[in-house]
Coordinates of C-alpha atoms and ligand atoms in Angstrom, one line a residue:
Chain A
X5 CA 0.0 0.0 0.0
X6 CA 1.3 3.5 -0.9
X7 CA 0.0 5.1 2.3
X8 CA 1.8 8.4 1.6
X9 CA 0.2 8.5 -1.9
X10 CA -3.3 8.0 -0.5
X11 CA -2.6 10.6 2.1
X12 CA -1.3 13.1 -0.5
X13 CA -4.4 12.7 -2.7
X14 CA -6.8 12.9 0.3
X15 CA -5.1 16.1 1.7
X16 CA -5.0 17.6 -1.8
X17 CA -8.8 17.1 -2.2
X18 CA -9.6 18.3 1.4
X19 CA -7.5 21.4 0.9
X20 CA -9.6 22.1 -2.2
X21 CA -12.7 21.7 -0.2
X22 CA -11.6 24.1 2.6
X23 CA -10.5 26.7 0.0
X24 CA -14.1 27.0 -1.0
X25 CA -15.7 26.0 2.3
X26 CA -18.2 28.8 2.4
X27 CA -19.5 28.3 -1.1
X28 CA -19.8 24.6 -0.6
X29 CA -21.7 25.0 2.7
X30 CA -23.7 28.1 2.2
X31 CA -25.8 27.0 -0.8
X32 CA -27.0 23.6 0.6
X33 CA -27.7 24.9 4.0
X34 CA -29.7 27.8 2.6
X35 CA -31.8 25.7 0.3
X36 CA -32.5 23.2 3.0
X37 CA -33.6 26.0 5.3
X38 CA -35.9 27.2 2.6
X39 CA -37.4 23.7 2.2
X40 CA -38.1 23.6 5.9
X41 CA -39.8 27.0 5.9
X42 CA -41.9 26.2 2.8
X43 CA -42.6 22.5 3.2
X44 CA -42.1 22.0 6.9
X45 CA -43.8 25.2 8.3
X46 CA -46.1 26.7 5.6
X47 CA -47.4 23.7 3.7
X48 CA -46.5 21.1 6.4
X49 CA -48.8 22.7 8.9
X50 CA -51.7 21.8 6.6
X51 CA -50.6 18.3 6.0
X52 CA -51.5 15.4 8.2
X53 CA -49.0 13.2 9.9
X54 CA -47.5 10.4 7.9
X55 CA -47.2 7.2 9.9
X56 CA -47.6 9.3 13.1
X57 CA -44.6 11.5 12.1
X58 CA -45.1 15.2 11.5
X59 CA -44.6 16.2 7.9
X60 CA -41.7 18.6 8.8
X61 CA -39.9 15.7 10.5
X62 CA -40.9 13.2 7.7
X63 CA -39.0 15.2 5.0
X64 CA -35.7 15.5 7.0
X65 CA -34.1 12.1 5.9
X66 CA -35.1 12.8 2.3
X67 CA -33.6 16.2 2.3
X68 CA -30.4 15.0 3.8
X69 CA -30.2 12.2 1.2
X70 CA -30.9 14.8 -1.6
X71 CA -27.9 16.8 -0.4
X72 CA -25.8 13.8 0.2
X73 CA -26.3 12.5 -3.3
X74 CA -25.7 15.8 -5.0
X75 CA -22.7 16.7 -2.9
X76 CA -21.1 13.2 -3.2
X77 CA -21.5 13.2 -7.0
X78 CA -20.4 16.7 -7.6
X79 CA -17.4 16.5 -5.3
X80 CA -16.0 13.3 -6.6
X81 CA -16.8 14.0 -10.3
X82 CA -15.2 17.5 -10.1
X83 CA -12.3 16.1 -8.1
X84 CA -11.1 13.7 -10.9
X85 CA -12.4 15.8 -13.8
X86 CA -10.3 18.8 -12.9
X87 CA -6.9 17.1 -13.3
X88 CA -8.0 15.6 -16.5
X89 CA -9.1 19.0 -17.8
X90 CA -6.1 20.9 -16.5
X91 CA -3.7 18.1 -17.7
X92 CA -2.2 17.6 -14.2
X93 CA -3.5 14.0 -14.3
X94 CA -0.1 13.1 -15.9
X95 CA 1.3 13.1 -12.4
X96 CA -1.3 10.7 -11.0
X97 CA -0.8 8.4 -14.0
X98 CA 2.9 8.3 -13.7
X99 CA 2.9 7.8 -9.9
X100 CA 3.3 4.4 -8.1
X101 CA -0.3 4.3 -7.0
X102 CA -2.9 1.6 -7.7
X103 CA -6.5 2.2 -8.7
X104 CA -7.6 1.2 -5.3
X105 CA -5.3 3.8 -3.7
X106 CA -6.5 6.5 -6.1
X107 CA -10.1 5.6 -5.3
X108 CA -9.5 5.7 -1.5
X109 CA -8.0 9.2 -1.8
X110 CA -10.5 10.8 -4.1
X111 CA -13.7 9.0 -3.0
X112 CA -12.6 9.1 0.6
X113 CA -12.3 12.9 0.4
X114 CA -15.5 13.4 -1.5
X115 CA -17.4 11.2 1.0
X116 CA -15.9 13.0 4.0
X117 CA -17.0 16.3 2.6
X118 CA -20.6 15.1 1.9
X119 CA -20.9 13.5 5.3
X120 CA -19.8 16.7 7.0
X121 CA -22.5 18.5 5.0
X122 CA -25.1 15.9 5.9
X123 CA -24.4 16.4 9.6
X124 CA -24.6 20.1 9.1
X125 CA -28.0 19.8 7.5
X126 CA -29.2 17.6 10.3
X127 CA -28.1 20.3 12.7
X128 CA -29.9 23.0 10.7
X129 CA -33.1 20.9 10.6
X130 CA -33.0 20.7 14.4
X131 CA -33.5 24.5 14.4
X132 CA -36.8 24.1 12.5
X133 CA -38.2 20.8 13.6
X134 CA -37.7 18.6 16.7
X135 CA -36.9 15.0 15.8
X136 CA -35.5 11.9 17.3
X137 CA -33.1 9.3 15.8
X138 CA -34.4 5.8 16.7
X139 CA -31.3 3.9 15.4
X140 CA -28.4 6.3 15.5
X141 CA -25.8 3.7 14.4
X142 CA -27.8 2.6 11.5
X143 CA -28.3 6.3 10.6
X144 CA -24.5 6.8 10.6
X145 CA -24.1 3.6 8.6
X146 CA -26.6 4.7 5.9
X147 CA -25.0 8.1 5.8
X148 CA -21.5 6.7 5.2
X149 CA -22.6 3.9 2.8
X150 CA -24.5 6.3 0.7
X151 CA -21.8 9.0 0.7
X152 CA -19.2 6.4 -0.4
X153 CA -21.4 4.8 -3.0
X154 CA -22.4 8.0 -4.7
X155 CA -18.9 9.5 -4.5
X156 CA -17.8 6.5 -6.4
X157 CA -20.6 7.0 -8.9
X158 CA -19.5 10.7 -9.1
X159 CA -15.9 9.5 -9.7
X160 CA -17.1 7.5 -12.7
X161 CA -19.0 10.5 -14.1
X162 CA -15.8 12.5 -13.7
X163 CA -13.9 9.9 -15.7
X164 CA -16.5 9.7 -18.4
X165 CA -17.3 13.3 -18.9
X166 CA -15.2 15.1 -21.5
X167 CA -16.7 18.6 -21.0
X168 CA -18.3 20.6 -18.2
X169 CA -21.8 20.1 -19.5
X170 CA -21.6 16.4 -19.3
X171 CA -20.3 16.8 -15.7
X172 CA -23.5 18.6 -14.8
X173 CA -25.9 16.7 -16.9
X174 CA -26.1 13.5 -14.8
X175 CA -26.7 15.2 -11.4
X176 CA -29.3 17.5 -13.0
X177 CA -31.1 15.3 -15.3
X178 CA -30.9 11.9 -13.5
X179 CA -30.2 12.3 -9.8
X180 CA -32.4 15.2 -8.9
X181 CA -35.5 13.7 -10.5
X182 CA -34.8 10.3 -9.1
X183 CA -34.5 11.9 -5.6
X184 CA -37.6 13.9 -5.9
X185 CA -39.5 10.9 -7.2
X186 CA -37.8 8.6 -4.6
X187 CA -40.0 9.6 -1.7
X188 CA -38.1 12.5 -0.3
X189 CA -41.3 14.4 0.2
X190 CA -44.0 11.7 0.3
X191 CA -44.5 8.1 1.4
X192 CA -44.7 5.7 -1.5
X193 CA -48.0 4.5 -0.1
X194 CA -49.5 7.8 -1.1
X195 CA -49.0 6.9 -4.8
X196 CA -51.5 5.1 -7.0
X197 CA -50.9 1.3 -7.0
X198 CA -49.2 1.2 -10.5
X199 CA -46.8 3.9 -9.6
X200 CA -46.0 2.1 -6.3
X201 CA -44.7 -0.7 -8.5
X202 CA -42.8 1.5 -11.0
X203 CA -41.1 3.5 -8.3
X204 CA -39.4 0.4 -7.0
X205 CA -37.1 0.6 -10.1
X206 CA -35.8 3.8 -8.6
X207 CA -32.7 3.0 -6.6
X208 CA -33.0 6.2 -4.5
X209 CA -36.3 4.9 -3.1
X210 CA -34.3 2.3 -1.2
X211 CA -31.8 4.8 0.2
X212 CA -34.4 7.2 1.4
X213 CA -36.6 4.5 2.9
X214 CA -33.7 2.9 4.7
X215 CA -32.4 6.2 6.0
X216 CA -35.9 7.2 7.2
X217 CA -36.3 3.9 9.0
X218 CA -33.1 4.7 11.0
X219 CA -34.9 7.9 12.2
X220 CA -38.5 6.9 12.8
X221 CA -38.6 3.1 12.5
X222 CA -40.9 3.5 9.5
X223 CA -40.0 2.3 6.0
X224 CA -41.6 2.0 2.5
X225 CA -39.5 -1.0 1.7
X226 CA -37.7 -3.7 3.7
X227 CA -34.6 -2.4 5.4
X228 CA -32.5 -5.4 4.4
X229 CA -33.6 -4.7 0.9
X230 CA -32.4 -1.1 1.2
X231 CA -28.9 -2.2 2.4
X232 CA -28.7 -4.9 -0.2
X233 CA -29.6 -2.5 -3.1
X234 CA -27.0 0.1 -1.9
X235 CA -24.3 -2.6 -1.7
X236 CA -25.3 -3.9 -5.1
X237 CA -24.9 -0.4 -6.6
X238 CA -21.6 0.1 -4.8
X239 CA -20.3 -3.2 -6.3
X240 CA -21.3 -2.2 -9.8
X241 CA -19.5 1.1 -9.5
X242 CA -16.4 -0.7 -8.2
X243 CA -16.3 -3.1 -11.1
X244 CA -16.7 -0.3 -13.5
X245 CA -13.8 1.7 -12.0
X246 CA -11.6 -1.4 -11.9
X247 CA -12.3 -1.9 -15.6
X248 CA -11.5 1.7 -16.4
X249 CA -8.1 1.4 -14.8
X250 CA -7.4 -2.0 -16.3
X251 CA -8.2 -0.9 -19.9
X252 CA -7.0 2.8 -19.6
X253 CA -10.5 3.9 -20.8
X254 CA -10.3 7.6 -21.8
X255 CA -7.3 8.3 -19.5
X256 CA -4.4 6.3 -20.8
X257 CA -5.0 6.5 -24.5
Chain B
X43 CA 1.8 -6.5 -4.7
X44 CA 5.3 -8.0 -4.5
X45 CA 7.6 -6.8 -7.2
X46 CA 8.9 -9.6 -9.3
X47 CA 12.6 -10.4 -9.4
X48 CA 14.8 -8.0 -11.2
X49 CA 15.7 -9.2 -14.6
X50 CA 19.1 -7.6 -14.7
X51 CA 20.7 -5.6 -12.0
X52 CA 24.4 -5.3 -12.9
X53 CA 25.5 -1.8 -13.5
X54 CA 26.5 -2.4 -17.0
X55 CA 22.9 -3.4 -18.0
X56 CA 20.9 -0.7 -19.6
X57 CA 18.8 1.3 -17.1
X58 CA 16.0 1.5 -19.7
X59 CA 15.4 -1.1 -22.3
X60 CA 12.6 -0.4 -24.8
X61 CA 11.7 -3.5 -26.8
X62 CA 9.5 -3.4 -29.9
X63 CA 7.2 -0.6 -28.8
X64 CA 4.3 0.2 -31.1
X65 CA 1.6 2.8 -30.5
X66 CA -1.5 3.2 -32.5
X67 CA -3.8 5.9 -31.1
X68 CA -7.6 5.4 -30.9
X69 CA -7.8 7.6 -34.0
X70 CA -6.0 4.9 -35.9
X71 CA -2.8 7.0 -36.2
X72 CA 0.4 5.1 -35.7
X73 CA 2.6 7.3 -33.6
X74 CA 5.4 4.8 -32.9
X75 CA 6.7 2.0 -35.1
X76 CA 8.7 -0.8 -33.5
X77 CA 11.0 1.3 -31.2
X78 CA 14.0 -0.5 -29.8
X79 CA 16.2 1.5 -27.5
X80 CA 18.6 1.1 -24.7
X81 CA 19.5 3.9 -22.3
X82 CA 22.7 3.5 -20.4
X83 CA 22.9 4.0 -16.6
X84 CA 24.0 7.5 -15.7
X85 CA 24.1 9.0 -19.1
X86 CA 22.4 12.0 -20.6
X87 CA 20.4 10.9 -23.6
X88 CA 18.9 13.3 -26.0
X89 CA 15.9 12.3 -28.1
X90 CA 15.8 14.6 -31.2
X91 CA 13.0 14.8 -33.7
X92 CA 10.7 17.2 -35.5
X93 CA 7.3 18.0 -34.1
X94 CA 4.9 15.0 -34.1
X95 CA 7.8 12.5 -34.4
X96 CA 6.6 10.6 -31.4
X97 CA 9.0 11.8 -28.6
X98 CA 6.3 12.6 -26.1
X99 CA 4.4 9.4 -26.9
X100 CA 7.5 7.3 -26.2
X101 CA 8.2 9.1 -22.9
X102 CA 4.6 8.8 -21.9
X103 CA 4.6 5.1 -22.5
X104 CA 7.8 4.6 -20.4
X105 CA 6.3 6.7 -17.6
X106 CA 2.9 5.0 -17.6
X107 CA 0.8 7.8 -18.9
X108 CA -0.1 6.1 -22.2
X109 CA -0.6 2.4 -22.8
X110 CA 1.5 1.0 -25.6
X111 CA -0.2 -1.1 -28.3
X112 CA 2.6 -3.7 -28.1
X113 CA 6.1 -4.2 -26.9
X114 CA 7.6 -3.9 -23.4
X115 CA 9.8 -1.5 -21.5
X116 CA 12.2 -2.7 -18.7
X117 CA 13.4 0.0 -16.3
X118 CA 16.2 -0.9 -13.9
X119 CA 15.4 -4.5 -14.4
X120 CA 11.6 -4.2 -13.9
X121 CA 8.7 -4.3 -16.3
X122 CA 7.2 -0.9 -16.4
X123 CA 3.6 -2.3 -16.6
X124 CA 3.8 -5.4 -14.4
X125 CA 6.1 -3.9 -11.8
X126 CA 4.8 -0.3 -12.2
X127 CA 5.1 0.4 -8.5
X128 CA 8.8 -0.3 -8.2
X129 CA 9.6 1.3 -11.5
X130 CA 7.6 4.5 -11.1
X131 CA 9.0 5.3 -7.7
X132 CA 12.4 5.7 -9.4
X133 CA 11.2 7.9 -12.3
X134 CA 10.6 11.6 -12.4
X135 CA 9.0 13.4 -15.4
X136 CA 8.9 17.0 -16.4
X137 CA 6.1 17.2 -19.0
X138 CA 6.2 19.3 -22.1
X139 CA 3.1 21.2 -21.3
X140 CA 2.9 23.5 -18.3
X141 CA 0.2 21.5 -16.4
X142 CA 0.0 22.9 -12.9
X143 CA -2.5 23.2 -10.1
X144 CA -3.3 26.9 -10.2
X145 CA -4.6 27.2 -6.7
X146 CA -2.0 25.3 -4.9
X147 CA 1.1 27.0 -3.4
X148 CA 4.5 26.0 -4.6
X149 CA 5.3 24.3 -1.3
X150 CA 2.0 22.3 -1.2
X151 CA 2.5 21.1 -4.7
X152 CA 6.0 19.7 -4.2
X153 CA 4.9 18.1 -0.9
X154 CA 2.0 16.5 -2.7
X155 CA 4.3 15.1 -5.4
X156 CA 6.7 13.6 -2.9
X157 CA 3.8 11.9 -1.0
X158 CA 2.1 10.7 -4.2
X159 CA 5.3 8.9 -5.2
X160 CA 5.3 7.1 -1.8
X161 CA 8.1 9.0 0.0
X162 CA 8.0 10.0 3.6
X163 CA 8.0 13.8 4.2
X164 CA 11.4 15.4 4.1
X165 CA 11.2 19.1 4.4
X166 CA 15.0 19.8 4.3
X167 CA 15.3 17.9 1.0
X168 CA 12.3 19.8 -0.6
X169 CA 13.8 23.1 0.7
X170 CA 17.1 22.3 -1.1
X171 CA 15.2 21.4 -4.4
X172 CA 13.3 24.7 -4.2
X173 CA 16.5 26.7 -3.4
X174 CA 18.4 25.1 -6.2
X175 CA 15.6 26.2 -8.6
X176 CA 15.4 29.7 -7.1
X177 CA 11.8 28.9 -5.9
X178 CA 12.3 29.1 -2.2
X179 CA 11.2 32.8 -2.0
X180 CA 8.1 31.8 -3.9
X181 CA 7.2 28.8 -1.8
X182 CA 4.0 30.3 -0.4
X183 CA 2.8 31.9 -3.7
X184 CA -0.1 30.3 -5.6
X185 CA 1.1 28.7 -8.8
X186 CA -1.3 30.7 -11.0
X187 CA 0.5 33.9 -10.0
X188 CA 3.8 32.6 -11.4
X189 CA 5.2 33.3 -14.9
X190 CA 5.7 30.6 -17.4
X191 CA 9.3 30.1 -16.7
X192 CA 8.6 29.9 -12.9
X193 CA 5.9 27.3 -13.6
X194 CA 8.5 25.3 -15.5
X195 CA 10.7 25.4 -12.4
X196 CA 7.8 24.2 -10.3
X197 CA 7.4 21.2 -12.6
X198 CA 11.0 20.4 -12.3
X199 CA 10.8 20.7 -8.6
X200 CA 7.8 18.3 -8.5
X201 CA 9.6 15.8 -10.7
X202 CA 12.6 15.9 -8.3
X203 CA 10.5 15.8 -5.1
X204 CA 10.8 12.0 -4.7
X205 CA 14.5 11.8 -5.5
X206 CA 14.2 9.9 -8.8
X207 CA 17.2 8.1 -10.3
X208 CA 15.8 8.5 -13.8
X209 CA 14.7 11.9 -15.0
X210 CA 12.7 12.6 -18.1
X211 CA 12.7 16.2 -19.4
X212 CA 10.3 16.7 -22.3
X213 CA 11.3 19.8 -24.2
X214 CA 12.4 21.5 -21.0
X215 CA 13.8 24.6 -22.7
X216 CA 10.7 25.4 -24.9
X217 CA 9.6 28.9 -24.0
X218 CA 12.1 29.3 -21.2
X219 CA 14.3 32.3 -20.6
X220 CA 18.1 32.2 -20.9
X221 CA 18.6 32.3 -17.1
X222 CA 16.4 29.4 -16.4
X223 CA 18.0 27.4 -19.2
X224 CA 21.3 28.1 -17.7
X225 CA 20.1 27.0 -14.2
X226 CA 18.4 24.0 -15.6
X227 CA 21.5 22.7 -17.4
X228 CA 23.7 23.3 -14.4
X229 CA 21.2 21.2 -12.4
X230 CA 21.1 18.5 -15.0
X231 CA 24.9 18.2 -14.9
X232 CA 24.8 18.1 -11.1
X233 CA 22.2 15.4 -11.1
X234 CA 24.2 13.4 -13.7
X235 CA 27.3 13.7 -11.5
X236 CA 25.2 12.1 -8.7
X237 CA 24.4 9.2 -10.9
X238 CA 20.9 10.2 -12.2
X239 CA 20.1 9.1 -15.7
X240 CA 18.6 11.9 -17.8
X241 CA 16.6 11.6 -20.9
X242 CA 15.6 14.8 -22.6
X243 CA 13.9 15.9 -25.8
X244 CA 14.7 19.2 -27.3
X245 CA 14.4 21.4 -30.3
X246 CA 17.5 23.2 -29.4
X247 CA 20.0 21.1 -31.1
X248 CA 23.0 23.0 -29.7
X249 CA 21.8 22.0 -26.3
X250 CA 21.8 18.3 -27.2
X251 CA 25.2 18.9 -28.7
X252 CA 26.4 20.5 -25.5
X253 CA 24.7 18.3 -23.0
X254 CA 24.1 14.8 -24.3
X255 CA 26.4 11.8 -24.2
X256 CA 24.3 10.0 -26.8
X257 CA 21.7 11.0 -29.2
X258 CA 18.7 9.3 -30.7
X259 CA 16.9 10.7 -33.8
X260 CA 13.3 9.9 -34.2
X261 CA 11.1 10.8 -37.2
X262 CA 7.6 9.8 -38.1
X263 CA 7.5 7.2 -35.2
X264 CA 10.7 5.5 -36.2
X265 CA 14.0 5.6 -34.5
X266 CA 16.4 6.4 -37.3
X267 CA 19.7 6.4 -35.5
X268 CA 21.1 6.0 -32.0
X269 CA 24.7 7.0 -31.6
X270 CA 27.3 8.3 -29.3
X271 CA 27.2 12.0 -29.9
X272 CA 30.9 12.3 -30.9
X273 CA 30.6 9.2 -33.2
X274 CA 27.5 10.6 -34.8
X275 CA 29.2 13.9 -35.4
X276 CA 32.2 12.2 -36.9
X277 CA 30.2 9.7 -38.9
X278 CA 27.8 12.1 -40.4
X279 CA 29.8 15.2 -40.0
X280 CA 30.6 16.9 -43.3
X281 CA 32.8 19.8 -43.9
X282 CA 32.0 22.6 -46.3
X283 CA 34.3 24.8 -48.2
X284 CA 32.7 28.0 -49.3
X285 CA 34.4 30.0 -52.1
X286 CA 33.3 33.5 -52.9
X287 CA 33.9 34.0 -56.6
X288 CA 35.2 37.0 -58.4
X289 CA 32.9 36.4 -61.3
X290 CA 29.6 34.7 -61.0
X291 CA 29.0 31.4 -62.8
X292 CA 25.8 30.6 -64.6
X293 CA 26.3 26.9 -64.1
X294 CA 29.0 24.5 -62.9
X295 CA 31.6 24.3 -65.6
X296 CA 31.8 20.9 -67.4
X297 CA 35.3 20.4 -66.1
X298 CA 34.0 20.4 -62.6
X299 CA 31.2 17.9 -63.0
X300 CA 31.8 15.0 -60.7
X301 CA 32.9 17.2 -57.8
X302 CA 30.4 17.6 -55.0
X303 CA 29.7 21.2 -55.8
X304 CA 26.7 23.5 -55.6
X305 CA 26.3 27.1 -56.7
X306 CA 24.6 29.6 -54.4
X307 CA 23.9 33.4 -54.2
X308 CA 23.1 33.7 -58.0
X309 CA 26.3 31.9 -58.9
X310 CA 28.7 34.1 -56.9
X311 CA 29.3 31.4 -54.3
X312 CA 30.6 27.9 -54.9
X313 CA 30.2 25.3 -52.1
X314 CA 32.2 22.2 -51.9
X315 CA 31.0 19.5 -49.5
X316 CA 33.3 16.7 -48.4
X317 CA 33.4 13.9 -45.9
X318 CA 35.7 14.3 -42.9
X319 CA 36.1 10.5 -42.9
X320 CA 38.0 10.4 -46.2
X321 CA 41.7 10.3 -46.3
X322 CA 42.0 13.0 -49.0
X323 CA 39.7 15.9 -48.7
X324 CA 40.3 16.8 -52.3
X325 CA 40.7 20.5 -51.5
X326 CA 44.2 20.9 -53.1
X327 CA 43.1 19.2 -56.3
X328 CA 39.9 21.2 -56.5
X329 CA 41.8 24.5 -56.1
X330 CA 44.3 23.4 -58.8
X331 CA 41.5 22.6 -61.2
X332 CA 39.8 25.9 -60.5
X333 CA 42.9 27.8 -61.3
X334 CA 43.5 25.8 -64.5
X335 CA 40.1 26.9 -65.6
X336 CA 40.7 30.5 -64.5
X337 CA 37.9 30.5 -62.0
X338 CA 39.1 33.0 -59.4
X339 CA 37.9 33.6 -55.9
X340 CA 38.3 36.4 -53.4
X341 CA 37.6 34.5 -50.3
X342 CA 37.4 31.0 -48.9
X343 CA 36.3 29.5 -45.6
X344 CA 35.5 26.0 -44.3
X345 CA 32.8 25.1 -41.8
X346 CA 32.0 21.9 -40.0
X347 CA 28.4 20.8 -40.1
X348 CA 26.5 21.1 -36.8
X349 CA 24.2 18.5 -35.3
X350 CA 21.4 20.5 -36.9
X351 CA 22.7 19.9 -40.4
X352 CA 23.1 16.2 -39.5
X353 CA 19.7 16.1 -38.2
X354 CA 18.1 17.8 -41.2
X355 CA 20.0 15.4 -43.5
X356 CA 18.8 12.4 -41.5
X357 CA 15.2 13.2 -41.4
X358 CA 15.1 14.0 -45.1
X359 CA 16.8 10.9 -46.1
X360 CA 14.8 7.8 -47.1
X361 CA 14.8 5.6 -44.0
X362 CA 17.4 2.9 -43.6
X363 CA 20.1 4.9 -45.3
X364 CA 21.4 6.7 -42.2
X365 CA 23.3 3.9 -40.5
Ligands
ADP529 N1 -4.1 11.3 -28.0 C1 -3.7 11.2 -29.3 N2 -4.6 10.8 -30.3 C2 -4.2 10.7 -31.6 N3 -3.0 11.1 -32.0 C3 -2.1 11.6 -31.1 C4 -2.4 11.7 -29.8 N4 -1.4 12.2 -29.1 C5 -0.4 12.4 -30.1 N5 -0.9 12.1 -31.3 C6 -0.2 12.1 -32.6 O1 1.0 11.3 -32.5 C7 2.1 11.9 -33.1 C8 3.2 12.0 -32.2 O2 3.0 13.0 -31.2 P1 4.0 13.3 -30.0 O3 4.5 12.1 -29.4 O4 3.4 14.3 -29.2 O5 5.2 14.0 -30.9 P2 6.4 14.9 -30.4 O6 6.5 14.9 -29.0 O7 7.6 14.2 -31.0 O8 6.2 16.2 -31.0 C9 1.6 13.3 -33.6 O9 1.3 13.2 -35.0 C10 0.3 13.6 -32.8 O10 -0.6 14.3 -33.6
MG530 MG1 6.4 16.4 -27.7

């Protein structure tokens, strides 16, 4: 293991994060606060409880997931896309680091940043809505697993994209809709029967459901299923990255 | 991953051994065609070739930035692909383009390079590298605020951060001021004195002539010649005798056909090219013949061809004729 190499990449990425700390924190915290004011207070006061949880509290796990997914993907994709774009990737490619070490450095830093943000949003939510966490360890586990999985997914996007538009297109056109339709703001049981079935093809449903379960003990889908699906997606991403480094796809040709 | 056993470790073995390297880019363009090359331990090797010859591609393959289509490279006894970890830890690369992290400070970026290449932190060593490159005063400056020449220095510092024993310099003097060029060549000589092997590509042929122990000429993806610099100069070196005539000639007189002569400057200059290898230069006889035919000259001088002339003659020759 090239421990010094992993550390160098991780520090480099974290330094980049801290250089733009305010930009990266301010926007998500502000939008989340707006969600709580609009959905939690204004609209939420007219909504009934869902499974005996107030609407304001119900949307917290979904909002945290929404931010976690977006942040993980954008951090990691930007992290690896930048050196490709600026040409500084030559150094990474000529260094004695394996693909696993590169991943630990980049994905580790991206996940660290999004977990920090997730916690910050949970703290912000506390200002607006009182809530309890039924299974705190599971909550942390879901937070970490999701951050790592989607940072890995972001890393892949950063390898695939060959311009800034492509870098933005997946988070905007795929992830945001999937999150909104993944039960961030409603329980799947509120959908018509056909849509209840269709929505099960949306991987984000499993994340939000599992995460919400760790808070309130209520879930749209089986918790084991949630964990299984997340690990399944993680494995897929790992296989893809392994293949990229093995064949040199887009980076060594 | 345990590195496999070194294939050859004696000091006489080449430090880099390129065997049958081919590269066809995804576009279908063949950039390298069956390159075979040995770099000796501790030498300065200059790779010369016109733009697009494949110099950067070859360096990139050795350093692991580009995958070859076929062929292998052995560096210090290890396969550069299979034992990449062992190999890359010993290689430093200064790329042709000024690729730098704009927002990092000089100090942060050299520290990063050292760590990336698996070396424990060593601030005194990095300080020395920065001082040698006159970068110490700029250590806390963001790279984007530096001039092009300074950025080049940063790239050199990064390449040296992990104390490599093999250093690649890809067109290091392109767009660099005289002062930096001077500093750089002083540093290269110091590194060589410490046993570092240096491979450079350059357009400045005088530099290769000054610096290199051996020279390889590459053109259109093929290595045309690899030779000791002095041998190359002697082998391909031609001398030229330039005669300024009193009276211009319209064409070479019939009596002089058979001599290697050309007319220049509207017939007022006669140039005689001859091989330095020959026993007889033929100058005496030529001058006698000229006077017999009453061709008078007011001035004469002889010049030795530079590496540049040799280079031009090599790349314009049909391949296979050079050696
Ligand atoms: N990524 C690439 N895809 C296709 N062709 C390339 C690529 N990189 C370089 N080439 C081509 O390969 C040839 C050799 O390039 P290069 O090795 O950079 O030459 P040099 O360094 O000698 O100037 C050039 O004709 C160049 O256009
Ligand atoms: Mg080049």
